[in-house]
């Protein structure tokens, strides 16, 4: 572990490590992380842009149902409709 004061000012470097990680819903493959929109946007929190079945889904990174490891991103019981296509 590194001391907090030894870390760079911006977490953007670390967000890049999430790119291309697989995304699972529970234990089922769902897609992969295409982009991370940092909290500096008007939204107020980091958003994962997840590519799934030829579309993009936005998921708040800090949500209780999102867990991240070096192996991937797991969504556990995401809110109903969050991962559904807009025309569903």
mmCIF file of C-alpha atoms in Angstrom:
data_model
loop_
_atom_site.group_PDB
_atom_site.id
_atom_site.type_symbol
_atom_site.label_atom_id
_atom_site.label_comp_id
_atom_site.label_asym_id
_atom_site.label_seq_id
_atom_site.Cartn_x
_atom_site.Cartn_y
_atom_site.Cartn_z
ATOM 1 C CA UNK A 1 0.000 0.000 0.000
ATOM 2 C CA UNK A 2 1.063 3.584 -0.639
ATOM 3 C CA UNK A 3 0.473 6.432 1.742
ATOM 4 C CA UNK A 4 -2.439 8.602 0.607
ATOM 5 C CA UNK A 5 -0.172 11.658 0.309
ATOM 6 C CA UNK A 6 2.040 9.701 -2.126
ATOM 7 C CA UNK A 7 -0.850 9.233 -4.565
ATOM 8 C CA UNK A 8 -1.397 11.646 -7.470
ATOM 9 C CA UNK A 9 -3.888 14.467 -7.002
ATOM 10 C CA UNK A 10 -6.392 13.095 -9.515
ATOM 11 C CA UNK A 11 -7.965 9.627 -9.480
ATOM 12 C CA UNK A 12 -8.307 9.696 -13.288
ATOM 13 C CA UNK A 13 -5.239 7.486 -13.687
ATOM 14 C CA UNK A 14 -6.857 4.788 -11.576
ATOM 15 C CA UNK A 15 -10.156 5.023 -13.438
ATOM 16 C CA UNK A 16 -8.278 4.061 -16.610
ATOM 17 C CA UNK A 17 -7.590 0.659 -15.023
ATOM 18 C CA UNK A 18 -11.316 -0.096 -15.290
ATOM 19 C CA UNK A 19 -11.314 0.138 -19.099
ATOM 20 C CA UNK A 20 -12.057 -3.148 -20.866
ATOM 21 C CA UNK A 21 -12.834 -4.973 -17.619
ATOM 22 C CA UNK A 22 -15.630 -7.527 -18.001
ATOM 23 C CA UNK A 23 -18.955 -6.664 -16.393
ATOM 24 C CA UNK A 24 -21.108 -9.346 -14.769
ATOM 25 C CA UNK A 25 -24.655 -9.166 -13.498
ATOM 26 C CA UNK A 26 -24.463 -11.557 -10.605
ATOM 27 C CA UNK A 27 -22.454 -14.386 -12.154
ATOM 28 C CA UNK A 28 -23.645 -13.844 -15.747
ATOM 29 C CA UNK A 29 -21.512 -11.997 -18.339
ATOM 30 C CA UNK A 30 -23.108 -8.707 -19.401
ATOM 31 C CA UNK A 31 -20.516 -6.585 -21.226
ATOM 32 C CA UNK A 32 -17.324 -4.614 -20.681
ATOM 33 C CA UNK A 33 -16.309 -1.173 -19.464
ATOM 34 C CA UNK A 34 -15.818 1.102 -22.489
ATOM 35 C CA UNK A 35 -15.280 4.414 -20.730
ATOM 36 C CA UNK A 36 -15.409 6.092 -17.336
ATOM 37 C CA UNK A 37 -16.967 9.546 -17.135
ATOM 38 C CA UNK A 38 -15.260 11.190 -14.150
ATOM 39 C CA UNK A 39 -17.082 12.926 -11.314
ATOM 40 C CA UNK A 40 -15.917 16.294 -12.617
ATOM 41 C CA UNK A 41 -18.913 16.204 -14.945
ATOM 42 C CA UNK A 42 -22.263 17.804 -14.053
ATOM 43 C CA UNK A 43 -23.512 14.442 -12.781
ATOM 44 C CA UNK A 44 -21.499 14.564 -9.546
ATOM 45 C CA UNK A 45 -20.250 10.967 -9.561
ATOM 46 C CA UNK A 46 -18.201 8.702 -11.790
ATOM 47 C CA UNK A 47 -20.186 6.816 -14.418
ATOM 48 C CA UNK A 48 -19.223 3.554 -16.073
ATOM 49 C CA UNK A 49 -20.055 3.339 -19.756
ATOM 50 C CA UNK A 50 -20.713 -0.358 -20.295
ATOM 51 C CA UNK A 51 -20.875 -1.872 -23.762
ATOM 52 C CA UNK A 52 -23.433 -4.670 -23.987
ATOM 53 C CA UNK A 53 -25.106 -6.171 -27.054
ATOM 54 C CA UNK A 54 -24.123 -3.264 -29.314
ATOM 55 C CA UNK A 55 -25.420 -0.551 -26.976
ATOM 56 C CA UNK A 56 -24.073 1.545 -24.128
ATOM 57 C CA UNK A 57 -25.392 1.514 -20.564
ATOM 58 C CA UNK A 58 -24.470 4.144 -17.950
ATOM 59 C CA UNK A 59 -24.003 2.867 -14.405
ATOM 60 C CA UNK A 60 -22.932 4.988 -11.410
ATOM 61 C CA UNK A 61 -19.605 3.625 -10.178
ATOM 62 C CA UNK A 62 -20.279 4.486 -6.523
ATOM 63 C CA UNK A 63 -23.666 2.717 -6.381
ATOM 64 C CA UNK A 64 -24.167 0.113 -3.644
ATOM 65 C CA UNK A 65 -24.823 -2.615 -6.222
ATOM 66 C CA UNK A 66 -21.452 -2.091 -8.007
ATOM 67 C CA UNK A 67 -18.301 -3.879 -6.868
ATOM 68 C CA UNK A 68 -14.942 -3.662 -8.627
ATOM 69 C CA UNK A 69 -11.923 -5.939 -8.533
ATOM 70 C CA UNK A 70 -8.957 -6.537 -10.817
ATOM 71 C CA UNK A 71 -10.972 -9.346 -12.391
ATOM 72 C CA UNK A 72 -13.955 -7.187 -13.340
ATOM 73 C CA UNK A 73 -17.054 -5.271 -12.324
ATOM 74 C CA UNK A 74 -19.978 -7.072 -10.705
ATOM 75 C CA UNK A 75 -23.483 -5.610 -10.555
ATOM 76 C CA UNK A 76 -25.491 -7.254 -7.775
ATOM 77 C CA UNK A 77 -29.259 -6.643 -7.892
ATOM 78 C CA UNK A 78 -29.143 -3.453 -10.005
ATOM 79 C CA UNK A 79 -32.351 -1.383 -10.067
ATOM 80 C CA UNK A 80 -35.057 -2.734 -12.346
ATOM 81 C CA UNK A 81 -34.843 -1.289 -15.849
ATOM 82 C CA UNK A 82 -31.300 0.083 -15.488
ATOM 83 C CA UNK A 83 -29.793 -2.453 -17.875
ATOM 84 C CA UNK A 84 -32.764 -2.753 -20.237
ATOM 85 C CA UNK A 85 -32.646 -1.312 -23.743
ATOM 86 C CA UNK A 86 -34.505 2.003 -24.108
ATOM 87 C CA UNK A 87 -37.025 0.403 -26.464
ATOM 88 C CA UNK A 88 -37.815 -2.538 -24.134
#
